[in-house]
Short mmCIF file of C-alpha atoms in Angstrom, two decimals:
data_model
loop_
_atom_site.label_atom_id
_atom_site.label_comp_id
_atom_site.label_asym_id
_atom_site.label_seq_id
_atom_site.Cartn_x
_atom_site.Cartn_y
_atom_site.Cartn_z
CA ARG A 27 46.52 -187.14 -72.22
CA VAL A 28 45.10 -184.66 -69.65
CA ILE A 29 43.99 -185.82 -66.20
CA LEU A 30 42.00 -183.68 -63.74
CA GLU A 31 42.23 -184.75 -60.10
CA ASP A 32 40.15 -183.20 -57.31
CA LEU A 33 42.38 -182.80 -54.24
CA ALA A 34 39.74 -181.25 -51.98
CA GLU A 35 38.49 -182.92 -48.82
CA PRO A 36 34.72 -183.52 -48.44
CA GLY A 37 32.95 -180.22 -47.80
CA GLU A 38 35.81 -178.09 -49.16
CA TRP A 39 35.86 -176.01 -52.33
CA PRO A 40 37.23 -177.92 -55.37
CA SER A 41 40.99 -178.00 -55.87
CA LEU A 42 41.88 -179.48 -59.26
CA ARG A 43 45.33 -180.71 -60.19
CA ILE A 44 45.96 -180.86 -63.92
CA SER A 45 48.37 -183.50 -65.16
CA ILE A 46 49.55 -183.71 -68.77
CA GLU A 47 51.01 -186.98 -69.97
CA GLY A 48 51.35 -188.12 -66.36
CA GLU A 49 53.20 -185.00 -65.20
CA PRO A 50 51.50 -182.48 -62.83
CA SER A 51 51.14 -179.17 -64.65
CA GLU A 52 48.89 -176.77 -62.70
CA THR A 53 46.60 -176.75 -59.68
CA LEU A 54 43.38 -174.77 -59.82
CA ARG A 55 41.80 -173.80 -56.50
CA PHE A 56 38.23 -172.54 -56.25
CA GLY A 57 36.64 -170.60 -53.43
CA SER A 58 34.44 -167.74 -52.37
CA THR A 59 35.88 -164.23 -52.41
CA ASP A 60 35.45 -161.92 -49.44
CA ILE A 61 33.12 -159.64 -51.37
CA ALA A 62 30.90 -162.57 -52.42
CA ARG A 63 30.64 -163.69 -48.79
CA LEU A 64 29.83 -160.12 -47.77
CA ALA A 65 27.07 -159.95 -50.39
CA ARG A 66 25.45 -163.06 -48.90
CA THR A 67 25.68 -161.55 -45.41
CA PHE A 68 24.04 -158.31 -46.60
CA ALA A 69 21.28 -160.29 -48.31
CA ARG A 70 20.53 -162.16 -45.08
CA LEU A 71 20.52 -158.91 -43.09
CA ARG A 72 18.11 -157.41 -45.62
CA ALA A 73 15.83 -160.43 -45.21
CA LEU A 74 15.80 -159.69 -41.46
CA GLY A 75 14.70 -156.11 -42.11
CA ILE A 76 18.11 -154.54 -41.40
CA ALA A 77 19.08 -151.60 -43.62
CA THR A 78 22.79 -151.38 -44.45
CA ALA A 79 25.06 -148.52 -45.49
CA VAL A 80 28.73 -148.59 -46.48
CA TYR A 81 31.05 -145.61 -46.40
CA GLY A 82 34.69 -144.73 -46.95
CA PRO A 83 37.24 -145.58 -49.65
CA GLY A 84 36.03 -148.33 -51.94
CA ALA A 85 32.38 -147.90 -51.00
CA SER A 86 31.39 -146.94 -54.55
CA HIS A 87 32.74 -150.28 -55.77
CA VAL A 88 31.77 -152.54 -52.87
CA GLY A 89 28.33 -151.03 -52.16
CA PRO A 90 26.54 -152.05 -55.39
CA VAL A 91 28.13 -155.51 -55.37
CA VAL A 92 27.03 -156.36 -51.83
CA GLY A 93 23.62 -154.71 -52.26
CA ALA A 94 23.98 -151.96 -49.65
CA ASP A 95 20.92 -149.75 -49.17
CA ALA A 96 23.05 -146.59 -49.01
CA ILE A 97 26.56 -145.84 -50.30
CA TYR A 98 28.74 -142.95 -49.09
CA PRO A 99 32.20 -143.06 -50.69
CA ASP A 100 33.27 -139.54 -49.73
CA ILE A 101 31.31 -138.81 -46.56
CA ASP A 102 33.22 -137.10 -43.74
CA VAL A 103 32.96 -137.82 -40.03
CA THR A 104 30.87 -134.72 -39.29
CA THR A 105 28.29 -135.53 -41.97
CA LEU A 106 28.14 -139.17 -40.92
CA SER A 107 27.59 -138.19 -37.28
CA ARG A 108 24.77 -135.84 -38.32
CA PHE A 109 23.22 -138.59 -40.45
CA ARG A 110 23.23 -140.99 -37.49
CA ALA A 111 21.76 -138.28 -35.24
CA GLU A 112 18.88 -137.80 -37.69
CA LEU A 113 18.23 -141.55 -37.69
CA LYS A 114 18.12 -141.49 -33.90
CA LEU A 115 15.58 -138.64 -33.90
CA LYS A 116 13.37 -140.71 -36.20
CA GLY A 117 13.53 -143.65 -33.81
CA TYR A 118 16.10 -145.78 -35.64
CA ALA A 119 19.12 -147.21 -33.82
CA SER A 120 22.25 -147.42 -35.98
CA SER A 121 25.02 -149.78 -34.94
CA LEU A 122 28.52 -149.51 -36.38
CA VAL A 123 30.51 -152.37 -37.90
CA ALA A 124 34.17 -151.38 -37.99
CA SER A 125 36.83 -152.75 -40.31
CA ARG A 126 39.36 -150.19 -39.04
CA PRO A 127 39.67 -147.93 -35.95
CA LEU A 128 36.84 -145.38 -35.82
CA ASP A 129 36.82 -141.69 -34.99
CA PRO A 130 35.74 -141.28 -31.32
CA SER A 131 32.98 -138.82 -32.29
CA LEU A 132 31.29 -141.55 -34.33
CA VAL A 133 30.96 -144.05 -31.51
CA GLU A 134 30.11 -141.88 -28.50
CA ASP A 135 26.35 -142.47 -28.85
CA ALA A 136 26.33 -145.78 -30.74
CA PRO A 137 24.21 -148.55 -29.17
CA VAL A 138 26.97 -151.02 -29.99
CA VAL A 139 30.13 -151.21 -32.10
CA ILE A 140 31.00 -154.50 -33.80
CA GLY A 141 34.41 -155.39 -35.17
CA PRO A 142 37.75 -157.18 -34.73
CA LEU A 143 39.59 -156.47 -31.48
CA ASN A 144 42.12 -154.12 -33.06
CA THR A 145 39.30 -151.76 -34.12
CA LEU A 146 37.66 -151.64 -30.68
CA LYS A 147 40.50 -150.39 -28.49
CA GLY A 148 39.65 -147.31 -26.46
CA ILE A 149 35.92 -147.44 -27.28
CA GLU A 150 33.74 -146.69 -24.24
CA VAL A 151 30.35 -147.81 -25.59
CA PRO A 152 29.28 -151.50 -25.62
CA THR A 153 31.22 -153.57 -28.13
CA ILE A 154 30.94 -157.00 -29.72
CA GLN A 155 34.28 -158.49 -30.69
CA LEU A 156 34.49 -160.57 -33.84
CA LEU A 157 36.83 -163.56 -33.68
CA GLY A 158 38.43 -162.83 -37.03
CA ASP A 159 37.68 -160.39 -39.84
CA SER A 160 34.60 -162.14 -41.24
CA LEU A 161 31.09 -160.68 -40.93
CA ASP A 162 29.40 -164.00 -41.68
CA GLY A 163 27.95 -164.21 -38.16
CA LEU A 164 26.13 -160.86 -38.19
CA PRO A 165 22.71 -162.27 -39.18
CA GLU A 166 22.96 -164.87 -36.39
CA LEU A 167 23.89 -162.07 -34.00
CA VAL A 168 20.75 -160.15 -34.97
CA LEU A 169 18.59 -163.25 -34.49
CA ALA A 170 20.18 -163.98 -31.10
CA ALA A 171 19.55 -160.41 -29.93
CA ARG A 172 15.91 -160.52 -31.06
CA THR A 173 15.36 -163.89 -29.39
CA LEU A 174 16.85 -162.65 -26.13
CA ARG A 175 14.75 -159.48 -26.19
CA LEU A 176 11.59 -161.52 -26.78
CA ARG A 177 12.38 -163.95 -23.95
CA VAL A 178 13.13 -161.18 -21.47
CA GLY A 179 9.95 -159.33 -22.50
CA LEU A 180 7.82 -162.44 -22.03
CA ALA A 181 9.41 -163.15 -18.66
CA SER A 182 8.61 -159.61 -17.50
CA ALA A 183 5.05 -159.74 -18.85
CA ARG A 184 4.21 -162.89 -16.86
CA THR A 185 4.86 -161.29 -13.47
CA ILE A 186 2.53 -159.12 -11.35
CA PRO A 187 3.69 -155.48 -11.29
CA THR A 188 5.39 -154.94 -7.93
CA ASN A 189 3.67 -151.62 -7.25
CA LEU A 190 0.26 -153.33 -7.62
CA LEU A 191 0.90 -155.25 -4.39
CA CYS A 192 1.58 -151.99 -2.56
CA ILE A 193 -1.78 -150.64 -3.75
CA LEU A 194 -3.58 -153.83 -2.70
CA GLY A 195 -1.92 -153.69 0.70
CA ALA A 196 -3.03 -150.11 1.23
CA PHE A 197 -6.67 -151.15 0.68
CA ALA A 198 -6.56 -153.96 3.27
CA GLY A 199 -8.82 -152.04 5.64
CA THR A 200 -9.12 -154.76 8.28
CA LEU A 201 -5.38 -154.65 9.00
CA ASN A 202 -3.50 -151.93 10.80
CA GLY A 203 -1.01 -149.79 8.95
CA THR A 204 2.06 -151.65 10.15
CA MET A 205 0.70 -155.06 9.17
CA THR A 206 -0.39 -153.75 5.77
CA THR A 207 3.09 -152.39 5.14
CA VAL A 208 4.73 -155.67 6.12
CA ILE A 209 2.42 -157.68 3.85
CA ALA A 210 2.95 -155.30 0.96
CA HIS A 211 6.74 -155.29 1.32
CA THR A 212 6.87 -159.08 1.66
CA GLY A 213 4.73 -159.48 -1.46
CA VAL A 214 6.86 -157.01 -3.41
CA MET A 215 10.00 -158.88 -2.39
CA GLY A 216 8.50 -162.20 -3.52
CA VAL A 217 7.41 -160.87 -6.91
CA SER A 218 10.75 -159.12 -7.40
CA LEU A 219 12.55 -162.42 -6.79
CA ILE A 220 10.25 -164.19 -9.26
CA GLN A 221 10.87 -161.48 -11.85
CA GLY A 222 14.59 -161.72 -11.33
CA ARG A 223 14.61 -165.51 -11.70
CA ARG A 224 12.51 -165.44 -14.87
CA ILE A 225 14.53 -162.70 -16.50
CA ARG A 226 17.85 -164.34 -15.56
CA LYS A 227 16.55 -167.64 -16.91
CA ALA A 228 15.54 -165.96 -20.18
CA LYS A 229 18.92 -164.28 -20.48
CA GLY A 230 20.67 -167.54 -19.70
CA LYS A 231 19.12 -169.16 -22.78
CA SER A 232 20.68 -166.71 -25.21
CA GLU A 233 22.82 -168.14 -27.97
CA VAL A 234 26.61 -167.84 -27.88
CA LEU A 235 28.21 -166.94 -31.20
#
């Protein structure tokens, strides 16, 4: 007689213990491999309109499985830097996700470098540290950045341009020059404070990953 017993807790992947004639024989554990998780992450990034490229050893195997848009198994640092420079000229920002320490020439003009702490040491450009080696949170990071950018943009759009008050003050013909200047500067200060509060409030609502 063979008995299969699921040892997994609720919400966990199945873990089956096989018993034969009442004696435990084997335990089968099921789960998601790293490459399967990475494929789901790439699919979500693609749905957000983010193009992905993988390079380095193993790229020819990993790239097709995860659905990367471009695969460079043998690309050197110089060629990769030139490729990123061409993207920049065309108006595309390319961020780097590091699984190992990167060559300094690759990161000197990167908008941001994302990776575990051990891959970010000595990097001068802005970095986002991953708490672990999983990239599962990248799509949420993209959404958080887009939400923050939208909120800050809306906060800025709702305020009166500060230089407009200076122009209005200059046309206040019934006031003398000193009074006009005082009114203009006071108005500019007030609008600047409003802008600052709205933008800080928008930034303060950003998600924490």
